[in-house]
Amino acid sequence: MLSVENLEAYYGTNYIVQQISLHIPEGKGVALLGRNGAGKTTTLKAIMGMGPKIKGAVNFKGRDITNCKTYQKARMGLGFVPEDRRIYQELSVTDNLAVGRYATAGRTEPFAMEYVLETFPLLMKLRNRKGGQLSGGEQQMLTVARTFMGRPELVLMDEPAEGLAPLIVKELAMVIRGFCQKWNMAILLAEQNLWFSRYCTEYVYLIDGGKIVFKGSWDDFDDQEDIKRKYLSV
Amino acid sequence: METLFLPLVNGLTWAMMVFLVASGLSLVFGVLKILNFAHGGFFMLGVYLTYTFIRNHALSPLKFFLIVFLCGIILAIIGAILERLIIRRFYQLDEAYMLIATYALLLVIEGSVEGIWGLQFLALPSPKGLGGGTEIFNTIIPSYSLVIIAAGVAVAVLLNLLINRSPAGKIIRAAAGDPDMTSALGINVPIIYTMIFAFGIFLAAIGGGIGAPNQAITPTMASSFIIQAFGVVVVGGLGNIGGAFLAAIILGLVDSFGTIYLPQIPGIAFYAAMALILLVKPHGLFESSISTK
Ligand SMILES: Nc1ncnc2c1ncn2[C@@H]1O[C@H](COP(=O)(O)OP(=O)(O)OP(=O)(O)O)[C@@H](O)[C@H]1O
Ligand SMILES: [Mg+2]
């Protein structure tokens, strides 16, 4: 579904993402683990074309999208959920969701607003509230729901569990996993929360200092106690 | 009553004339975050282009406003081309470059107008039936003043509906507040910028066309209008169109009544009121309402 070959990303002259390759099969979940500053966000932004200068090749659904514009990638079915949520503060919850619809343009029909609201029951009660008046957890739900509105075929999700209460983390994991399986949606999940990542994905990549230092299944990952200690703060 | 009514109408006419220019300026600032000096130039081009089509014919109101609309469309297309060729190169740079670039564009427009239409004063007849006076409250007021006031109110209402009520308005506000996130949601933000810039030019141009019968037409009108429009935009709160509407009315009335009560110093009241408001509220009366971060 998505294959990234020898991707490099630069901020100015800073060489951040260093020759990484990733493969995400259709409908599957892939976790991108790594400690703070490892390069997770930069990798997702590089794939999406949001900021860093890039080299290398990004293929999506068999097409070379390295030089496509961000909005074109979104319309091809590449969804993006940012780590800082980026809710439209002055728009209501439903208007925030409505903006998410346009990613389906020329590809498929968007989900019905009611269906997405049912999937995120927390948002249902808040539908007329302004985005800026939601709690952190509610905003996190909304940013995920907004991207889901556009029916992505692969969603790049940046640390959705960060800073959330354990109960909300659990609810979010169940919603995301359920949605991905129901709609055969693939996910590339940048995370530091191992429980959350394990719940939502099948494969693991570990990134450190901008390089991939491990890839494999969760079983492979569990077999190697030392990498966990070396590359993650657990 | 009569003594107060005429200056009220005059003040509102001035206010709506300036608002027609300020509305596009404020919209473009709210979405693109740029101050477009050339805006007054497009107002003036709207005047001259309308003049060129109509000359000294007194047309029916329908034909007149159709021509004004057409001139607005023509200039909006030119505006869209300019945005793609010139303006967008400056978005990423320091604001000063944009001011210099749009000021240069204003100078080019002023020079072209002088070259094409000359320096002499021109005048455009009002549409048939709108040239005389209308009696309200025992006072004869110019009928065309009512047209300008109605046009200003109509533009304010329609812009409010567009920005705050329509689906397009949500996208415009999203693109204005967070262009990167909005792109990642599949929206072609640069096209929206082009369209908003062109729409701002359209508003300036039809403002010029509508106001043309009420003005002495000269190549210096761009500069005088853009200063007043900037004042109204700043007092109303940069990027807040409703704010610009209220600011235009407040400053228009202050100016009109100021001229009556302080005839020794005409035109000072506008600047005094503007300075006073900005001393108390340096960011203007309201916040920007278009952006939604
Ligand atoms: N805009 C930027 N300009 C310059 N350097 C940056 C920029 N953004 C990130 N970096 C640098 O790139 C490196 C990787 O950052 P990145 O945000 O990708 O890490 P991350 O894995 O997402 O970390 P976290 O878990 O804290 O979100 C860091 O050293 C960071 O300082
Ligand atoms: Mg990050």
PDB file of C-alpha atoms in Angstrom, chain B residues 28-268:
ATOM      1  CA  VAL B  28      -7.927  39.445   1.919  1.00  0.00           C
ATOM      2  CA  PHE B  29      -6.072  40.312   5.110  1.00  0.00           C
ATOM      3  CA  GLY B  30      -8.167  37.860   7.134  1.00  0.00           C
ATOM      4  CA  VAL B  31      -7.428  34.950   4.823  1.00  0.00           C
ATOM      5  CA  LEU B  32      -4.069  35.670   3.189  1.00  0.00           C
ATOM      6  CA  LYS B  33      -2.615  37.820   6.026  1.00  0.00           C
ATOM      7  CA  ILE B  34      -1.469  40.449   3.562  1.00  0.00           C
ATOM      8  CA  LEU B  35      -2.153  44.166   3.350  1.00  0.00           C
ATOM      9  CA  ASN B  36      -2.780  44.923  -0.286  1.00  0.00           C
ATOM     10  CA  PHE B  37      -1.915  48.528  -1.128  1.00  0.00           C
ATOM     11  CA  ALA B  38      -2.976  47.955  -4.724  1.00  0.00           C
ATOM     12  CA  HIS B  39      -6.542  47.417  -3.515  1.00  0.00           C
ATOM     13  CA  GLY B  40      -7.328  51.134  -3.930  1.00  0.00           C
ATOM     14  CA  GLY B  41      -5.925  50.893  -7.451  1.00  0.00           C
ATOM     15  CA  PHE B  42      -8.450  48.204  -8.343  1.00  0.00           C
ATOM     16  CA  PHE B  43     -11.204  50.333  -6.842  1.00  0.00           C
ATOM     17  CA  MET B  44     -10.101  53.093  -9.189  1.00  0.00           C
ATOM     18  CA  LEU B  45      -9.855  50.715 -12.159  1.00  0.00           C
ATOM     19  CA  GLY B  46     -13.433  49.694 -11.362  1.00  0.00           C
ATOM     20  CA  VAL B  47     -14.423  53.355 -11.643  1.00  0.00           C
ATOM     21  CA  TYR B  48     -12.557  53.973 -14.891  1.00  0.00           C
ATOM     22  CA  LEU B  49     -13.555  50.738 -16.564  1.00  0.00           C
ATOM     23  CA  THR B  50     -17.210  51.379 -15.753  1.00  0.00           C
ATOM     24  CA  TYR B  51     -16.792  54.921 -17.072  1.00  0.00           C
ATOM     25  CA  THR B  52     -15.321  53.566 -20.302  1.00  0.00           C
ATOM     26  CA  PHE B  53     -18.334  51.351 -20.953  1.00  0.00           C
ATOM     27  CA  ILE B  54     -20.918  53.980 -20.025  1.00  0.00           C
ATOM     28  CA  ARG B  55     -19.379  57.405 -20.795  1.00  0.00           C
ATOM     29  CA  ASN B  56     -22.148  60.004 -20.785  1.00  0.00           C
ATOM     30  CA  HIS B  57     -25.104  57.669 -21.321  1.00  0.00           C
ATOM     31  CA  ALA B  58     -27.758  57.588 -18.647  1.00  0.00           C
ATOM     32  CA  LEU B  59     -28.526  53.859 -18.610  1.00  0.00           C
ATOM     33  CA  SER B  60     -31.338  51.999 -16.898  1.00  0.00           C
ATOM     34  CA  PRO B  61     -30.335  50.845 -13.402  1.00  0.00           C
ATOM     35  CA  LEU B  62     -30.364  47.203 -14.558  1.00  0.00           C
ATOM     36  CA  LYS B  63     -27.946  47.851 -17.435  1.00  0.00           C
ATOM     37  CA  PHE B  64     -25.798  50.074 -15.255  1.00  0.00           C
ATOM     38  CA  PHE B  65     -25.338  47.507 -12.500  1.00  0.00           C
ATOM     39  CA  LEU B  66     -24.809  44.715 -15.014  1.00  0.00           C
ATOM     40  CA  ILE B  67     -21.922  46.676 -16.476  1.00  0.00           C
ATOM     41  CA  VAL B  68     -20.539  47.301 -12.976  1.00  0.00           C
ATOM     42  CA  PHE B  69     -20.744  43.562 -12.286  1.00  0.00           C
ATOM     43  CA  LEU B  70     -19.044  42.748 -15.589  1.00  0.00           C
ATOM     44  CA  CYS B  71     -16.214  45.194 -14.830  1.00  0.00           C
ATOM     45  CA  GLY B  72     -15.856  43.495 -11.439  1.00  0.00           C
ATOM     46  CA  ILE B  73     -15.480  40.107 -13.142  1.00  0.00           C
ATOM     47  CA  ILE B  74     -12.924  41.398 -15.658  1.00  0.00           C
ATOM     48  CA  LEU B  75     -10.784  42.941 -12.914  1.00  0.00           C
ATOM     49  CA  ALA B  76     -11.156  39.855 -10.704  1.00  0.00           C
ATOM     50  CA  ILE B  77      -9.695  37.742 -13.515  1.00  0.00           C
ATOM     51  CA  ILE B  78      -6.788  40.162 -13.802  1.00  0.00           C
ATOM     52  CA  GLY B  79      -6.451  39.965 -10.000  1.00  0.00           C
ATOM     53  CA  ALA B  80      -6.311  36.154 -10.119  1.00  0.00           C
ATOM     54  CA  ILE B  81      -3.567  36.289 -12.741  1.00  0.00           C
ATOM     55  CA  LEU B  82      -1.590  38.810 -10.676  1.00  0.00           C
ATOM     56  CA  GLU B  83      -1.909  36.636  -7.576  1.00  0.00           C
ATOM     57  CA  ARG B  84      -0.492  33.648  -9.421  1.00  0.00           C
ATOM     58  CA  LEU B  85       2.294  35.591 -11.145  1.00  0.00           C
ATOM     59  CA  ILE B  86       3.357  38.051  -8.455  1.00  0.00           C
ATOM     60  CA  ILE B  87       1.592  38.066  -5.101  1.00  0.00           C
ATOM     61  CA  ARG B  88       2.129  34.412  -4.139  1.00  0.00           C
ATOM     62  CA  ARG B  89       5.893  34.767  -4.439  1.00  0.00           C
ATOM     63  CA  PHE B  90       5.798  37.012  -1.381  1.00  0.00           C
ATOM     64  CA  TYR B  91       3.733  34.934   1.080  1.00  0.00           C
ATOM     65  CA  GLN B  92       6.785  33.316   2.642  1.00  0.00           C
ATOM     66  CA  LEU B  93       8.792  36.538   2.877  1.00  0.00           C
ATOM     67  CA  ASP B  94       8.794  39.332   5.423  1.00  0.00           C
ATOM     68  CA  GLU B  95       5.627  41.492   5.330  1.00  0.00           C
ATOM     69  CA  ALA B  96       7.621  44.542   4.250  1.00  0.00           C
ATOM     70  CA  TYR B  97       8.263  42.943   0.839  1.00  0.00           C
ATOM     71  CA  MET B  98       4.549  42.419   0.283  1.00  0.00           C
ATOM     72  CA  LEU B  99       3.810  46.044   1.162  1.00  0.00           C
ATOM     73  CA  ILE B 100       6.492  47.227  -1.253  1.00  0.00           C
ATOM     74  CA  ALA B 101       5.285  44.867  -3.980  1.00  0.00           C
ATOM     75  CA  THR B 102       1.631  45.883  -3.690  1.00  0.00           C
ATOM     76  CA  TYR B 103       2.601  49.559  -3.403  1.00  0.00           C
ATOM     77  CA  ALA B 104       4.581  49.152  -6.621  1.00  0.00           C
ATOM     78  CA  LEU B 105       1.493  47.593  -8.189  1.00  0.00           C
ATOM     79  CA  LEU B 106      -0.550  50.615  -7.048  1.00  0.00           C
ATOM     80  CA  LEU B 107       1.959  52.954  -8.724  1.00  0.00           C
ATOM     81  CA  VAL B 108       1.768  50.935 -11.934  1.00  0.00           C
ATOM     82  CA  ILE B 109      -2.029  51.132 -11.856  1.00  0.00           C
ATOM     83  CA  GLU B 110      -1.987  54.872 -11.173  1.00  0.00           C
ATOM     84  CA  GLY B 111       0.475  55.420 -14.001  1.00  0.00           C
ATOM     85  CA  SER B 112      -1.586  53.303 -16.385  1.00  0.00           C
ATOM     86  CA  VAL B 113      -4.778  55.166 -15.508  1.00  0.00           C
ATOM     87  CA  GLU B 114      -3.060  58.498 -16.135  1.00  0.00           C
ATOM     88  CA  GLY B 115      -1.673  57.181 -19.394  1.00  0.00           C
ATOM     89  CA  ILE B 116      -4.945  55.738 -20.674  1.00  0.00           C
ATOM     90  CA  TRP B 117      -7.568  58.146 -19.336  1.00  0.00           C
ATOM     91  CA  GLY B 118      -5.510  61.303 -18.665  1.00  0.00           C
ATOM     92  CA  LEU B 119      -5.312  63.645 -15.711  1.00  0.00           C
ATOM     93  CA  GLN B 120      -8.541  65.561 -16.221  1.00  0.00           C
ATOM     94  CA  PHE B 121     -11.593  65.164 -14.006  1.00  0.00           C
ATOM     95  CA  LEU B 122     -14.243  62.874 -15.446  1.00  0.00           C
ATOM     96  CA  ALA B 123     -17.841  62.372 -14.382  1.00  0.00           C
ATOM     97  CA  LEU B 124     -20.309  59.547 -14.855  1.00  0.00           C
ATOM     98  CA  PRO B 125     -24.079  60.145 -15.016  1.00  0.00           C
ATOM     99  CA  SER B 126     -26.276  58.318 -12.522  1.00  0.00           C
ATOM    100  CA  PRO B 127     -28.498  55.540 -13.854  1.00  0.00           C
ATOM    101  CA  LYS B 128     -31.933  56.722 -15.073  1.00  0.00           C
ATOM    102  CA  GLY B 129     -34.263  57.675 -12.239  1.00  0.00           C
ATOM    103  CA  LEU B 130     -31.564  57.598  -9.579  1.00  0.00           C
ATOM    104  CA  GLY B 131     -30.025  61.001 -10.265  1.00  0.00           C
ATOM    105  CA  GLY B 132     -32.473  63.244  -8.436  1.00  0.00           C
ATOM    106  CA  GLY B 133     -33.519  63.680  -4.871  1.00  0.00           C
ATOM    107  CA  THR B 134     -35.902  61.786  -2.631  1.00  0.00           C
ATOM    108  CA  GLU B 135     -37.876  63.387   0.129  1.00  0.00           C
ATOM    109  CA  ILE B 136     -37.660  61.660   3.511  1.00  0.00           C
ATOM    110  CA  PHE B 137     -38.630  63.385   6.781  1.00  0.00           C
ATOM    111  CA  ASN B 138     -39.128  66.694   4.945  1.00  0.00           C
ATOM    112  CA  THR B 139     -35.535  66.570   3.757  1.00  0.00           C
ATOM    113  CA  ILE B 140     -34.453  66.177   0.167  1.00  0.00           C
ATOM    114  CA  ILE B 141     -31.635  63.689  -0.006  1.00  0.00           C
ATOM    115  CA  PRO B 142     -29.793  62.488  -3.120  1.00  0.00           C
ATOM    116  CA  SER B 143     -31.445  59.270  -4.354  1.00  0.00           C
ATOM    117  CA  TYR B 144     -28.102  57.815  -5.325  1.00  0.00           C
ATOM    118  CA  SER B 145     -26.938  58.039  -1.695  1.00  0.00           C
ATOM    119  CA  LEU B 146     -29.607  55.485  -0.852  1.00  0.00           C
ATOM    120  CA  VAL B 147     -28.259  53.191  -3.592  1.00  0.00           C
ATOM    121  CA  ILE B 148     -24.763  53.342  -2.122  1.00  0.00           C
ATOM    122  CA  ILE B 149     -26.031  52.719   1.407  1.00  0.00           C
ATOM    123  CA  ALA B 150     -28.088  49.766   0.205  1.00  0.00           C
ATOM    124  CA  ALA B 151     -25.114  48.370  -1.703  1.00  0.00           C
ATOM    125  CA  GLY B 152     -22.877  48.626   1.372  1.00  0.00           C
ATOM    126  CA  VAL B 153     -25.410  46.892   3.593  1.00  0.00           C
ATOM    127  CA  ALA B 154     -26.024  44.198   0.972  1.00  0.00           C
ATOM    128  CA  VAL B 155     -22.289  43.470   0.650  1.00  0.00           C
ATOM    129  CA  ALA B 156     -21.951  43.294   4.450  1.00  0.00           C
ATOM    130  CA  VAL B 157     -24.859  40.856   4.765  1.00  0.00           C
ATOM    131  CA  LEU B 158     -23.760  38.654   1.862  1.00  0.00           C
ATOM    132  CA  LEU B 159     -20.169  38.490   3.079  1.00  0.00           C
ATOM    133  CA  ASN B 160     -21.361  37.537   6.543  1.00  0.00           C
ATOM    134  CA  LEU B 161     -23.490  34.744   5.083  1.00  0.00           C
ATOM    135  CA  LEU B 162     -20.626  33.559   2.894  1.00  0.00           C
ATOM    136  CA  ILE B 163     -18.021  33.463   5.663  1.00  0.00           C
ATOM    137  CA  ASN B 164     -20.074  32.379   8.645  1.00  0.00           C
ATOM    138  CA  ARG B 165     -22.939  30.350   7.236  1.00  0.00           C
ATOM    139  CA  SER B 166     -21.938  28.681   3.978  1.00  0.00           C
ATOM    140  CA  PRO B 167     -19.940  25.461   3.493  1.00  0.00           C
ATOM    141  CA  ALA B 168     -17.445  27.477   1.438  1.00  0.00           C
ATOM    142  CA  GLY B 169     -17.023  29.777   4.429  1.00  0.00           C
ATOM    143  CA  LYS B 170     -15.901  26.875   6.611  1.00  0.00           C
ATOM    144  CA  ILE B 171     -13.194  25.958   4.133  1.00  0.00           C
ATOM    145  CA  ILE B 172     -12.133  29.581   3.786  1.00  0.00           C
ATOM    146  CA  ARG B 173     -11.862  29.942   7.571  1.00  0.00           C
ATOM    147  CA  ALA B 174     -10.017  26.637   7.869  1.00  0.00           C
ATOM    148  CA  ALA B 175      -7.574  27.571   5.102  1.00  0.00           C
ATOM    149  CA  ALA B 176      -7.034  30.981   6.697  1.00  0.00           C
ATOM    150  CA  GLY B 177      -6.473  29.636  10.201  1.00  0.00           C
ATOM    151  CA  ASP B 178      -4.261  26.628   9.490  1.00  0.00           C
ATOM    152  CA  PRO B 179      -3.218  26.253   5.850  1.00  0.00           C
ATOM    153  CA  ASP B 180      -0.923  23.256   6.473  1.00  0.00           C
ATOM    154  CA  MET B 181      -3.493  21.157   8.333  1.00  0.00           C
ATOM    155  CA  THR B 182      -6.150  22.149   5.838  1.00  0.00           C
ATOM    156  CA  SER B 183      -3.947  20.928   2.967  1.00  0.00           C
ATOM    157  CA  ALA B 184      -3.441  17.650   4.802  1.00  0.00           C
ATOM    158  CA  LEU B 185      -7.225  17.270   4.836  1.00  0.00           C
ATOM    159  CA  GLY B 186      -7.293  17.377   1.039  1.00  0.00           C
ATOM    160  CA  ILE B 187      -8.073  21.017   0.384  1.00  0.00           C
ATOM    161  CA  ASN B 188      -6.187  22.913  -2.316  1.00  0.00           C
ATOM    162  CA  VAL B 189      -5.282  25.939  -0.228  1.00  0.00           C
ATOM    163  CA  PRO B 190      -3.364  27.927  -2.904  1.00  0.00           C
ATOM    164  CA  ILE B 191      -6.453  27.905  -5.149  1.00  0.00           C
ATOM    165  CA  ILE B 192      -8.498  29.272  -2.273  1.00  0.00           C
ATOM    166  CA  TYR B 193      -5.949  32.041  -1.803  1.00  0.00           C
ATOM    167  CA  THR B 194      -6.157  32.923  -5.497  1.00  0.00           C
ATOM    168  CA  MET B 195      -9.942  32.976  -5.374  1.00  0.00           C
ATOM    169  CA  ILE B 196     -10.078  35.120  -2.234  1.00  0.00           C
ATOM    170  CA  PHE B 197      -7.579  37.576  -3.680  1.00  0.00           C
ATOM    171  CA  ALA B 198      -9.613  37.815  -6.881  1.00  0.00           C
ATOM    172  CA  PHE B 199     -12.848  38.142  -4.913  1.00  0.00           C
ATOM    173  CA  GLY B 200     -11.326  41.004  -2.905  1.00  0.00           C
ATOM    174  CA  ILE B 201     -10.478  42.728  -6.194  1.00  0.00           C
ATOM    175  CA  PHE B 202     -14.032  42.096  -7.386  1.00  0.00           C
ATOM    176  CA  LEU B 203     -15.405  43.834  -4.288  1.00  0.00           C
ATOM    177  CA  ALA B 204     -13.072  46.800  -4.789  1.00  0.00           C
ATOM    178  CA  ALA B 205     -14.006  47.052  -8.457  1.00  0.00           C
ATOM    179  CA  ILE B 206     -17.777  46.930  -7.981  1.00  0.00           C
ATOM    180  CA  GLY B 207     -17.373  49.388  -5.101  1.00  0.00           C
ATOM    181  CA  GLY B 208     -15.704  51.698  -7.590  1.00  0.00           C
ATOM    182  CA  GLY B 209     -18.367  51.156 -10.245  1.00  0.00           C
ATOM    183  CA  ILE B 210     -21.258  51.664  -7.835  1.00  0.00           C
ATOM    184  CA  GLY B 211     -19.673  54.764  -6.355  1.00  0.00           C
ATOM    185  CA  ALA B 212     -18.569  56.243  -9.680  1.00  0.00           C
ATOM    186  CA  PRO B 213     -21.646  58.494 -10.283  1.00  0.00           C
ATOM    187  CA  ASN B 214     -21.092  59.980  -6.830  1.00  0.00           C
ATOM    188  CA  GLN B 215     -17.401  60.832  -7.275  1.00  0.00           C
ATOM    189  CA  ALA B 216     -15.131  63.175  -9.125  1.00  0.00           C
ATOM    190  CA  ILE B 217     -13.153  60.668 -11.191  1.00  0.00           C
ATOM    191  CA  THR B 218      -9.405  61.391 -11.058  1.00  0.00           C
ATOM    192  CA  PRO B 219      -6.236  59.293 -11.032  1.00  0.00           C
ATOM    193  CA  THR B 220      -5.549  60.324  -7.418  1.00  0.00           C
ATOM    194  CA  MET B 221      -8.734  58.780  -6.024  1.00  0.00           C
ATOM    195  CA  ALA B 222      -7.018  55.437  -5.355  1.00  0.00           C
ATOM    196  CA  SER B 223      -4.629  56.857  -2.780  1.00  0.00           C
ATOM    197  CA  SER B 224      -7.218  58.890  -0.915  1.00  0.00           C
ATOM    198  CA  PHE B 225      -9.637  55.963  -0.686  1.00  0.00           C
ATOM    199  CA  ILE B 226      -7.033  53.391   0.320  1.00  0.00           C
ATOM    200  CA  ILE B 227      -5.921  55.518   3.292  1.00  0.00           C
ATOM    201  CA  GLN B 228      -9.476  55.819   4.587  1.00  0.00           C
ATOM    202  CA  ALA B 229     -10.172  52.163   3.908  1.00  0.00           C
ATOM    203  CA  PHE B 230      -7.028  51.150   5.791  1.00  0.00           C
ATOM    204  CA  GLY B 231      -8.209  53.288   8.692  1.00  0.00           C
ATOM    205  CA  VAL B 232     -11.559  51.548   8.729  1.00  0.00           C
ATOM    206  CA  VAL B 233      -9.990  48.092   8.464  1.00  0.00           C
ATOM    207  CA  VAL B 234      -7.605  48.782  11.350  1.00  0.00           C
ATOM    208  CA  VAL B 235     -10.258  50.334  13.594  1.00  0.00           C
ATOM    209  CA  GLY B 236     -12.626  47.435  12.858  1.00  0.00           C
ATOM    210  CA  GLY B 237      -9.949  44.888  13.750  1.00  0.00           C
ATOM    211  CA  LEU B 238      -7.741  43.484  10.974  1.00  0.00           C
ATOM    212  CA  GLY B 239      -9.586  40.756   9.100  1.00  0.00           C
ATOM    213  CA  ASN B 240     -12.945  41.395  10.761  1.00  0.00           C
ATOM    214  CA  ILE B 241     -15.441  42.404   8.090  1.00  0.00           C
ATOM    215  CA  GLY B 242     -18.300  43.092  10.506  1.00  0.00           C
ATOM    216  CA  GLY B 243     -15.868  45.209  12.497  1.00  0.00           C
ATOM    217  CA  ALA B 244     -14.938  47.162   9.374  1.00  0.00           C
ATOM    218  CA  PHE B 245     -18.646  47.735   8.715  1.00  0.00           C
ATOM    219  CA  LEU B 246     -19.211  49.204  12.183  1.00  0.00           C
ATOM    220  CA  ALA B 247     -15.973  51.175  12.073  1.00  0.00           C
ATOM    221  CA  ALA B 248     -16.976  52.687   8.717  1.00  0.00           C
ATOM    222  CA  ILE B 249     -20.313  53.800  10.161  1.00  0.00           C
ATOM    223  CA  ILE B 250     -18.773  55.240  13.334  1.00  0.00           C
ATOM    224  CA  LEU B 251     -16.014  57.090  11.469  1.00  0.00           C
ATOM    225  CA  GLY B 252     -18.384  58.197   8.704  1.00  0.00           C
ATOM    226  CA  LEU B 253     -20.832  59.715  11.157  1.00  0.00           C
ATOM    227  CA  VAL B 254     -18.082  61.325  13.226  1.00  0.00           C
ATOM    228  CA  ASP B 255     -16.641  62.841  10.063  1.00  0.00           C
ATOM    229  CA  SER B 256     -19.991  64.048   8.757  1.00  0.00           C
ATOM    230  CA  PHE B 257     -21.148  65.615  12.027  1.00  0.00           C
ATOM    231  CA  GLY B 258     -17.637  66.866  12.763  1.00  0.00           C
ATOM    232  CA  THR B 259     -17.719  68.873   9.556  1.00  0.00           C
ATOM    233  CA  ILE B 260     -20.985  70.482  10.662  1.00  0.00           C
ATOM    234  CA  TYR B 261     -19.974  71.362  14.180  1.00  0.00           C
ATOM    235  CA  LEU B 262     -16.329  72.147  13.433  1.00  0.00           C
ATOM    236  CA  PRO B 263     -16.501  73.602   9.912  1.00  0.00           C
ATOM    237  CA  GLN B 264     -13.131  75.386  10.422  1.00  0.00           C
ATOM    238  CA  ILE B 265     -11.301  72.037  10.304  1.00  0.00           C
ATOM    239  CA  PRO B 266     -13.141  69.762   7.840  1.00  0.00           C
ATOM    240  CA  GLY B 267     -11.918  66.174   7.547  1.00  0.00           C
ATOM    241  CA  ILE B 268     -10.019  66.223  10.851  1.00  0.00           C
TER     242      ILE B 268
END
